[in-house]
PDB file of C-alpha atoms and ligand atoms in Angstrom:
ATOM      1  CA  UNK R   1     112.917  86.406 130.006  1.00  0.00           C
ATOM      2  CA  UNK R   2     113.636  89.644 131.805  1.00  0.00           C
ATOM      3  CA  UNK R   3     115.046  92.185 129.350  1.00  0.00           C
ATOM      4  CA  UNK R   4     117.090  93.887 132.061  1.00  0.00           C
ATOM      5  CA  UNK R   5     119.044  90.838 133.236  1.00  0.00           C
ATOM      6  CA  UNK R   6     119.081  88.121 130.612  1.00  0.00           C
ATOM      7  CA  UNK R   7     120.194  84.890 132.245  1.00  0.00           C
ATOM      8  CA  UNK R   8     122.228  83.477 129.384  1.00  0.00           C
ATOM      9  CA  UNK R   9     124.126  85.327 126.731  1.00  0.00           C
ATOM     10  CA  UNK R  10     123.121  83.807 123.413  1.00  0.00           C
ATOM     11  CA  UNK R  11     125.663  83.186 120.672  1.00  0.00           C
ATOM     12  CA  UNK R  12     124.444  83.742 117.136  1.00  0.00           C
ATOM     13  CA  UNK R  13     126.913  82.441 114.585  1.00  0.00           C
ATOM     14  CA  UNK R  14     127.126  84.233 111.273  1.00  0.00           C
ATOM     15  CA  UNK R  15     127.862  81.601 108.619  1.00  0.00           C
ATOM     16  CA  UNK R  16     128.148  83.956 105.635  1.00  0.00           C
ATOM     17  CA  UNK R  17     131.807  83.269 105.102  1.00  0.00           C
ATOM     18  CA  UNK R  18     131.269  79.549 104.640  1.00  0.00           C
ATOM     19  CA  UNK R  19     129.397  80.678 101.541  1.00  0.00           C
ATOM     20  CA  UNK R  20     132.213  83.107 100.661  1.00  0.00           C
ATOM     21  CA  UNK R  21     134.637  80.169 100.461  1.00  0.00           C
ATOM     22  CA  UNK R  22     132.162  78.080  98.491  1.00  0.00           C
ATOM     23  CA  UNK R  23     131.578  80.914  96.034  1.00  0.00           C
ATOM     24  CA  UNK R  24     135.304  81.331  95.436  1.00  0.00           C
ATOM     25  CA  UNK R  25     135.169  78.105  93.413  1.00  0.00           C
ATOM     26  CA  UNK R  26     131.510  77.770  92.494  1.00  0.00           C
ATOM     27  CA  UNK R  27     129.925  74.408  93.239  1.00  0.00           C
ATOM     28  CA  UNK R  28     128.449  73.415  96.579  1.00  0.00           C
ATOM     29  CA  UNK R  29     131.342  72.963  98.970  1.00  0.00           C
ATOM     30  CA  UNK R  30     131.577  74.017 101.770  1.00  0.00           C
ATOM     31  CA  UNK R  31     127.840  74.010 102.389  1.00  0.00           C
ATOM     32  CA  UNK R  32     126.442  76.707 104.721  1.00  0.00           C
ATOM     33  CA  UNK R  33     123.558  74.394 105.659  1.00  0.00           C
ATOM     34  CA  UNK R  34     126.060  71.875 107.026  1.00  0.00           C
ATOM     35  CA  UNK R  35     127.731  74.683 108.941  1.00  0.00           C
ATOM     36  CA  UNK R  36     124.374  75.552 110.510  1.00  0.00           C
ATOM     37  CA  UNK R  37     124.026  71.953 111.728  1.00  0.00           C
ATOM     38  CA  UNK R  38     127.505  71.975 113.254  1.00  0.00           C
ATOM     39  CA  UNK R  39     126.813  75.292 115.015  1.00  0.00           C
ATOM     40  CA  UNK R  40     123.742  73.684 116.613  1.00  0.00           C
ATOM     41  CA  UNK R  41     125.792  70.669 117.784  1.00  0.00           C
ATOM     42  CA  UNK R  42     128.431  72.996 119.215  1.00  0.00           C
ATOM     43  CA  UNK R  43     126.022  74.898 121.420  1.00  0.00           C
ATOM     44  CA  UNK R  44     125.334  77.936 119.241  1.00  0.00           C
ATOM     45  CA  UNK R  45     121.973  79.533 119.960  1.00  0.00           C
ATOM     46  CA  UNK R  46     121.166  80.920 116.536  1.00  0.00           C
ATOM     47  CA  UNK R  47     122.271  81.241 112.935  1.00  0.00           C
ATOM     48  CA  UNK R  48     122.821  84.622 111.356  1.00  0.00           C
ATOM     49  CA  UNK R  49     122.945  85.156 107.597  1.00  0.00           C
ATOM     50  CA  UNK R  50     123.251  88.360 105.618  1.00  0.00           C
ATOM     51  CA  UNK R  51     121.647  88.231 102.201  1.00  0.00           C
ATOM     52  CA  UNK R  52     123.418  91.140 100.534  1.00  0.00           C
ATOM     53  CA  UNK R  53     122.183  92.952  97.495  1.00  0.00           C
ATOM     54  CA  UNK R  54     125.133  91.617  95.462  1.00  0.00           C
ATOM     55  CA  UNK R  55     124.759  88.058  96.902  1.00  0.00           C
ATOM     56  CA  UNK R  56     128.481  87.924  97.551  1.00  0.00           C
ATOM     57  CA  UNK R  57     128.119  85.174 100.147  1.00  0.00           C
ATOM     58  CA  UNK R  58     124.710  83.748 101.101  1.00  0.00           C
ATOM     59  CA  UNK R  59     122.361  83.459  98.113  1.00  0.00           C
ATOM     60  CA  UNK R  60     118.592  83.203  97.850  1.00  0.00           C
ATOM     61  CA  UNK R  61     118.648  79.443  97.365  1.00  0.00           C
ATOM     62  CA  UNK R  62     120.728  79.023 100.537  1.00  0.00           C
ATOM     63  CA  UNK R  63     118.101  80.586 102.762  1.00  0.00           C
ATOM     64  CA  UNK R  64     115.547  77.796 102.702  1.00  0.00           C
ATOM     65  CA  UNK R  65     118.225  75.122 103.003  1.00  0.00           C
ATOM     66  CA  UNK R  66     119.785  76.812 106.018  1.00  0.00           C
ATOM     67  CA  UNK R  67     116.335  77.231 107.582  1.00  0.00           C
ATOM     68  CA  UNK R  68     115.594  73.542 107.088  1.00  0.00           C
ATOM     69  CA  UNK R  69     119.021  72.331 108.232  1.00  0.00           C
ATOM     70  CA  UNK R  70     118.542  73.260 111.862  1.00  0.00           C
ATOM     71  CA  UNK R  71     115.884  74.056 114.406  1.00  0.00           C
ATOM     72  CA  UNK R  72     117.907  77.042 115.614  1.00  0.00           C
ATOM     73  CA  UNK R  73     116.352  80.485 115.271  1.00  0.00           C
ATOM     74  CA  UNK R  74     117.480  82.308 112.147  1.00  0.00           C
ATOM     75  CA  UNK R  75     118.476  85.956 112.219  1.00  0.00           C
ATOM     76  CA  UNK R  76     118.339  87.441 108.725  1.00  0.00           C
ATOM     77  CA  UNK R  77     120.493  90.525 108.304  1.00  0.00           C
ATOM     78  CA  UNK R  78     118.995  92.704 105.609  1.00  0.00           C
ATOM     79  CA  UNK R  79     119.212  96.130 104.055  1.00  0.00           C
ATOM     80  CA  UNK R  80     116.096  98.290 104.303  1.00  0.00           C
ATOM     81  CA  UNK R  81     114.964  97.664 100.736  1.00  0.00           C
ATOM     82  CA  UNK R  82     111.699  96.500  99.223  1.00  0.00           C
ATOM     83  CA  UNK R  83     113.435  93.460  97.758  1.00  0.00           C
ATOM     84  CA  UNK R  84     114.773  92.310 101.135  1.00  0.00           C
ATOM     85  CA  UNK R  85     111.475  93.032 102.858  1.00  0.00           C
ATOM     86  CA  UNK R  86     109.686  90.791 100.375  1.00  0.00           C
ATOM     87  CA  UNK R  87     112.257  87.998 100.919  1.00  0.00           C
ATOM     88  CA  UNK R  88     111.993  88.301 104.713  1.00  0.00           C
ATOM     89  CA  UNK R  89     108.201  88.150 104.600  1.00  0.00           C
ATOM     90  CA  UNK R  90     108.373  85.066 102.390  1.00  0.00           C
ATOM     91  CA  UNK R  91     110.818  83.162 104.618  1.00  0.00           C
ATOM     92  CA  UNK R  92     109.689  84.510 107.993  1.00  0.00           C
ATOM     93  CA  UNK R  93     112.908  84.155 109.984  1.00  0.00           C
ATOM     94  CA  UNK R  94     112.762  84.364 113.770  1.00  0.00           C
ATOM     95  CA  UNK R  95     114.487  87.746 113.606  1.00  0.00           C
ATOM     96  CA  UNK R  96     115.503  90.341 111.059  1.00  0.00           C
ATOM     97  CA  UNK R  97     118.383  92.698 111.731  1.00  0.00           C
ATOM     98  CA  UNK R  98     118.274  95.796 109.551  1.00  0.00           C
ATOM     99  CA  UNK R  99     121.770  96.821 108.523  1.00  0.00           C
ATOM    100  CA  UNK R 100     123.169  99.596 106.367  1.00  0.00           C
ATOM    101  CA  UNK R 101     124.571  98.307 103.116  1.00  0.00           C
ATOM    102  CA  UNK R 102     126.857  99.861 100.584  1.00  0.00           C
ATOM    103  CA  UNK R 103     127.943  97.911  97.554  1.00  0.00           C
ATOM    104  CA  UNK R 104     131.587  98.974  97.721  1.00  0.00           C
ATOM    105  CA  UNK R 105     132.148  98.123 101.387  1.00  0.00           C
ATOM    106  CA  UNK R 106     134.040  95.005 102.397  1.00  0.00           C
ATOM    107  CA  UNK R 107     131.749  94.344 105.346  1.00  0.00           C
ATOM    108  CA  UNK R 108     129.080  96.254 107.274  1.00  0.00           C
ATOM    109  CA  UNK R 109     131.341  99.142 108.169  1.00  0.00           C
ATOM    110  CA  UNK R 110     129.138 101.277 110.385  1.00  0.00           C
ATOM    111  CA  UNK R 111     125.814 101.357 112.139  1.00  0.00           C
ATOM    112  CA  UNK R 112     122.466 102.159 110.595  1.00  0.00           C
ATOM    113  CA  UNK R 113     121.421 105.800 110.811  1.00  0.00           C
ATOM    114  CA  UNK R 114     118.094 104.938 112.417  1.00  0.00           C
ATOM    115  CA  UNK R 115     117.707 108.553 113.522  1.00  0.00           C
ATOM    116  CA  UNK R 116     118.182 109.999 110.037  1.00  0.00           C
ATOM    117  CA  UNK R 117     116.137 107.368 108.209  1.00  0.00           C
ATOM    118  CA  UNK R 118     113.003 107.176 110.311  1.00  0.00           C
ATOM    119  CA  UNK R 119     110.602 107.547 107.391  1.00  0.00           C
ATOM    120  CA  UNK R 120     112.343 104.907 105.301  1.00  0.00           C
ATOM    121  CA  UNK R 121     112.574 102.430 108.188  1.00  0.00           C
ATOM    122  CA  UNK R 122     109.167 102.873 109.816  1.00  0.00           C
ATOM    123  CA  UNK R 123     107.079 100.918 107.265  1.00  0.00           C
ATOM    124  CA  UNK R 124     109.705  98.171 107.048  1.00  0.00           C
ATOM    125  CA  UNK R 125     109.878  97.736 110.829  1.00  0.00           C
ATOM    126  CA  UNK R 126     106.074  97.723 110.973  1.00  0.00           C
ATOM    127  CA  UNK R 127     105.619  95.126 108.227  1.00  0.00           C
ATOM    128  CA  UNK R 128     108.252  92.802 109.674  1.00  0.00           C
ATOM    129  CA  UNK R 129     106.785  93.141 113.170  1.00  0.00           C
ATOM    130  CA  UNK R 130     103.248  92.530 111.885  1.00  0.00           C
ATOM    131  CA  UNK R 131     104.525  89.294 110.361  1.00  0.00           C
ATOM    132  CA  UNK R 132     105.801  88.171 113.771  1.00  0.00           C
ATOM    133  CA  UNK R 133     109.477  88.732 112.921  1.00  0.00           C
ATOM    134  CA  UNK R 134     111.559  90.175 115.755  1.00  0.00           C
ATOM    135  CA  UNK R 135     113.150  93.331 114.391  1.00  0.00           C
ATOM    136  CA  UNK R 136     116.583  94.456 115.385  1.00  0.00           C
ATOM    137  CA  UNK R 137     118.445  97.584 114.219  1.00  0.00           C
ATOM    138  CA  UNK R 138     122.223  97.431 113.816  1.00  0.00           C
ATOM    139  CA  UNK R 139     123.286 100.765 115.257  1.00  0.00           C
ATOM    140  CA  UNK R 140     126.298 102.539 116.708  1.00  0.00           C
ATOM    141  CA  UNK R 141     126.194 102.660 120.515  1.00  0.00           C
ATOM    142  CA  UNK R 142     124.837 106.226 120.649  1.00  0.00           C
ATOM    143  CA  UNK R 143     121.885 107.675 122.594  1.00  0.00           C
ATOM    144  CA  UNK R 144     120.276 109.233 119.503  1.00  0.00           C
ATOM    145  CA  UNK R 145     120.195 105.900 117.724  1.00  0.00           C
ATOM    146  CA  UNK R 146     118.566 104.231 120.726  1.00  0.00           C
ATOM    147  CA  UNK R 147     115.978 107.004 120.836  1.00  0.00           C
ATOM    148  CA  UNK R 148     115.351 106.452 117.134  1.00  0.00           C
ATOM    149  CA  UNK R 149     114.911 102.708 117.722  1.00  0.00           C
ATOM    150  CA  UNK R 150     112.375 103.493 120.434  1.00  0.00           C
ATOM    151  CA  UNK R 151     110.437 105.770 118.100  1.00  0.00           C
ATOM    152  CA  UNK R 152     110.440 103.031 115.479  1.00  0.00           C
ATOM    153  CA  UNK R 153     109.168 100.479 117.990  1.00  0.00           C
ATOM    154  CA  UNK R 154     112.071  98.071 117.429  1.00  0.00           C
ATOM    155  CA  UNK R 155     112.254  95.517 120.266  1.00  0.00           C
ATOM    156  CA  UNK R 156     115.975  94.871 119.760  1.00  0.00           C
ATOM    157  CA  UNK R 157     119.096  96.859 118.880  1.00  0.00           C
ATOM    158  CA  UNK R 158     122.431  95.329 117.967  1.00  0.00           C
ATOM    159  CA  UNK R 159     125.416  97.520 118.761  1.00  0.00           C
ATOM    160  CA  UNK R 160     128.148  97.666 116.133  1.00  0.00           C
ATOM    161  CA  UNK R 161     131.279  96.668 118.071  1.00  0.00           C
ATOM    162  CA  UNK R 162     133.673  97.473 115.216  1.00  0.00           C
ATOM    163  CA  UNK R 163     135.003 100.667 116.812  1.00  0.00           C
ATOM    164  CA  UNK R 164     135.737  98.707 120.008  1.00  0.00           C
ATOM    165  CA  UNK R 165     137.292  95.792 118.134  1.00  0.00           C
ATOM    166  CA  UNK R 166     139.604  98.028 116.115  1.00  0.00           C
ATOM    167  CA  UNK R 167     140.530 100.425 118.927  1.00  0.00           C
ATOM    168  CA  UNK R 168     144.044 100.469 120.352  1.00  0.00           C
ATOM    169  CA  UNK R 169     145.564 101.539 123.666  1.00  0.00           C
ATOM    170  CA  UNK R 170     143.423 103.763 125.867  1.00  0.00           C
ATOM    171  CA  UNK R 171     140.727 104.005 123.227  1.00  0.00           C
ATOM    172  CA  UNK R 172     139.683 100.391 123.915  1.00  0.00           C
ATOM    173  CA  UNK R 173     138.274 101.349 127.322  1.00  0.00           C
ATOM    174  CA  UNK R 174     136.553 104.397 125.832  1.00  0.00           C
ATOM    175  CA  UNK R 175     134.806 102.327 123.187  1.00  0.00           C
ATOM    176  CA  UNK R 176     133.898  99.620 125.696  1.00  0.00           C
ATOM    177  CA  UNK R 177     132.386 102.247 128.011  1.00  0.00           C
ATOM    178  CA  UNK R 178     130.106 103.437 125.192  1.00  0.00           C
ATOM    179  CA  UNK R 179     128.751  99.915 124.747  1.00  0.00           C
ATOM    180  CA  UNK R 180     128.366  99.431 128.515  1.00  0.00           C
ATOM    181  CA  UNK R 181     126.431 102.697 128.875  1.00  0.00           C
ATOM    182  CA  UNK R 182     124.276 102.200 125.808  1.00  0.00           C
ATOM    183  CA  UNK R 183     123.387  98.615 126.777  1.00  0.00           C
ATOM    184  CA  UNK R 184     122.131  99.975 130.099  1.00  0.00           C
ATOM    185  CA  UNK R 185     120.212 102.776 128.370  1.00  0.00           C
ATOM    186  CA  UNK R 186     118.572 100.419 125.888  1.00  0.00           C
ATOM    187  CA  UNK R 187     117.544  97.936 128.575  1.00  0.00           C
ATOM    188  CA  UNK R 188     116.209 100.730 130.786  1.00  0.00           C
ATOM    189  CA  UNK R 189     113.954 101.710 127.905  1.00  0.00           C
ATOM    190  CA  UNK R 190     112.711  98.183 127.301  1.00  0.00           C
ATOM    191  CA  UNK R 191     114.889  97.426 124.257  1.00  0.00           C
ATOM    192  CA  UNK R 192     116.887  94.190 124.260  1.00  0.00           C
ATOM    193  CA  UNK R 193     120.531  94.978 123.416  1.00  0.00           C
ATOM    194  CA  UNK R 194     122.683  92.670 121.303  1.00  0.00           C
ATOM    195  CA  UNK R 195     126.204  93.276 119.983  1.00  0.00           C
ATOM    196  CA  UNK R 196     128.458  92.129 117.192  1.00  0.00           C
ATOM    197  CA  UNK R 197     131.156  92.798 114.621  1.00  0.00           C
ATOM    198  CA  UNK R 198     134.869  92.126 114.843  1.00  0.00           C
ATOM    199  CA  UNK R 199     134.623  90.007 118.004  1.00  0.00           C
ATOM    200  CA  UNK R 200     137.385  87.456 118.610  1.00  0.00           C
ATOM    201  CA  UNK R 201     138.604  85.154 121.389  1.00  0.00           C
ATOM    202  CA  UNK R 202     140.818  88.032 122.559  1.00  0.00           C
ATOM    203  CA  UNK R 203     138.262  90.822 122.755  1.00  0.00           C
ATOM    204  CA  UNK R 204     134.961  89.061 123.440  1.00  0.00           C
ATOM    205  CA  UNK R 205     135.022  88.792 127.227  1.00  0.00           C
ATOM    206  CA  UNK R 206     134.682  92.479 128.227  1.00  0.00           C
ATOM    207  CA  UNK R 207     131.665  92.708 125.901  1.00  0.00           C
ATOM    208  CA  UNK R 208     130.191  89.394 127.044  1.00  0.00           C
ATOM    209  CA  UNK R 209     130.421  90.596 130.644  1.00  0.00           C
ATOM    210  CA  UNK R 210     127.999  93.490 130.009  1.00  0.00           C
ATOM    211  CA  UNK R 211     125.011  92.235 131.973  1.00  0.00           C
ATOM    212  CA  UNK R 212     122.214  93.677 129.837  1.00  0.00           C
ATOM    213  CA  UNK R 213     123.448  92.139 126.590  1.00  0.00           C
ATOM    214  CA  UNK R 214     121.314  89.188 125.543  1.00  0.00           C
ATOM    215  CA  UNK R 215     123.078  88.075 122.358  1.00  0.00           C
ATOM    216  CA  UNK R 216     126.355  88.339 120.482  1.00  0.00           C
ATOM    217  CA  UNK R 217     126.546  87.729 116.746  1.00  0.00           C
ATOM    218  CA  UNK R 218     129.954  86.562 115.602  1.00  0.00           C
ATOM    219  CA  UNK R 219     131.033  85.419 112.163  1.00  0.00           C
ATOM    220  CA  UNK R 220     134.288  86.127 110.404  1.00  0.00           C
ATOM    221  CA  UNK R 221     136.618  85.165 113.250  1.00  0.00           C
ATOM    222  CA  UNK R 222     134.801  81.907 114.022  1.00  0.00           C
ATOM    223  CA  UNK R 223     134.838  80.796 110.405  1.00  0.00           C
ATOM    224  CA  UNK R 224     138.505  81.812 110.127  1.00  0.00           C
ATOM    225  CA  UNK R 225     139.422  79.843 113.245  1.00  0.00           C
ATOM    226  CA  UNK R 226     137.436  76.900 111.929  1.00  0.00           C
ATOM    227  CA  UNK R 227     140.040  76.531 109.166  1.00  0.00           C
ATOM    228  CA  UNK R 228     142.578  75.641 111.848  1.00  0.00           C
ATOM    229  CA  UNK R 229     140.553  73.778 114.457  1.00  0.00           C
ATOM    230  CA  UNK R 230     137.134  72.991 112.971  1.00  0.00           C
ATOM    231  CA  UNK R 231     133.860  74.862 113.312  1.00  0.00           C
ATOM    232  CA  UNK R 232     132.582  72.836 116.230  1.00  0.00           C
ATOM    233  CA  UNK R 233     135.736  73.620 118.223  1.00  0.00           C
ATOM    234  CA  UNK R 234     135.770  77.330 117.377  1.00  0.00           C
ATOM    235  CA  UNK R 235     132.107  77.750 118.360  1.00  0.00           C
ATOM    236  CA  UNK R 236     132.582  75.746 121.577  1.00  0.00           C
ATOM    237  CA  UNK R 237     135.597  77.822 122.547  1.00  0.00           C
ATOM    238  CA  UNK R 238     133.762  81.115 121.959  1.00  0.00           C
ATOM    239  CA  UNK R 239     130.788  79.787 123.927  1.00  0.00           C
ATOM    240  CA  UNK R 240     133.105  78.864 126.804  1.00  0.00           C
ATOM    241  CA  UNK R 241     134.790  82.293 126.840  1.00  0.00           C
ATOM    242  CA  UNK R 242     131.368  83.958 126.957  1.00  0.00           C
ATOM    243  CA  UNK R 243     130.143  81.662 129.730  1.00  0.00           C
ATOM    244  CA  UNK R 244     133.239  82.321 131.849  1.00  0.00           C
ATOM    245  CA  UNK R 245     132.275  85.966 132.351  1.00  0.00           C
ATOM    246  CA  UNK R 246     128.505  85.559 132.939  1.00  0.00           C
TER     247      UNK R 246
HETATM  248  N1  PXP Y 301     126.218  91.569 113.336  1.00  0.00           N
HETATM  249  C1  PXP Y 301     125.947  92.234 112.183  1.00  0.00           C
HETATM  250  C2  PXP Y 301     124.668  93.009 112.116  1.00  0.00           C
HETATM  251  C3  PXP Y 301     126.809  92.168 111.081  1.00  0.00           C
HETATM  252  O1  PXP Y 301     126.513  92.830 109.951  1.00  0.00           O
HETATM  253  C4  PXP Y 301     127.969  91.377 111.179  1.00  0.00           C
HETATM  254  C5  PXP Y 301     128.914  91.294 110.028  1.00  0.00           C
HETATM  255  O2  PXP Y 301     128.296  90.939 108.892  1.00  0.00           O
HETATM  256  C6  PXP Y 301     128.200  90.685 112.368  1.00  0.00           C
HETATM  257  C7  PXP Y 301     127.319  90.821 113.440  1.00  0.00           C
HETATM  258  C8  PXP Y 301     129.360  89.757 112.547  1.00  0.00           C
HETATM  259  O3  PXP Y 301     130.556  90.435 112.381  1.00  0.00           O
HETATM  260  P1  PXP Y 301     131.895  89.593 112.247  1.00  0.00           P
HETATM  261  O4  PXP Y 301     131.782  88.797 110.986  1.00  0.00           O
HETATM  262  O5  PXP Y 301     132.951  90.648 112.187  1.00  0.00           O
HETATM  263  O6  PXP Y 301     131.991  88.713 113.451  1.00  0.00           O
END
């Protein structure tokens, strides 16, 4: 595939919050592995899971089951810690997206400071890459973070779209412009740009229309919508909205 003009925008579905609902009661229902199967039936291109340090949603024992439930590529979101590196090397997902993680945050609230953490990230990126895992860095759409990703040799960056998703009024266009420009800059430098966080039916299309983007990762909204219309329907609708603008 040509990095500059990916033909199809892939949809990675983050199924963490199926596990959040399960964990609210203990037990095994609803099962994230079943969600992974439904995402595959609905035309999703990948499954994303974030194994957090506090295991608040996906847990260690879920990983293997989710991997075995579907032939879709798995994108493991992980903090840059020795523990997560060891888990990633054991399970060998298709991709690993390195995210910042703070215990007290409700979700991944900002991008990774790839520029400021070069020395911490370099051995982790190298060991994941050596194991054949496609490394992505979850960064703010900023030139210095793309430069840092280049220095680290990461083949993929995922832009944090939270600022865009939460912007109001004229600021929406400003935030969108940053993603547009940074997607072009990343692709020009041979890095495949992805995007995600806070995307919904209402705000996805301007992002999906950015030609260099190869993948969107969407979770909370799709799982929330699934309560009303079912997971297969929510994934199909998102897929359709993305396809309409490509
Ligand atoms: N991509 C990354 C790297 C994330 O950390 C998250 C949130 O966990 C998402 C995408 C999906 O964000 P949302 O759940 O808001 O759709």
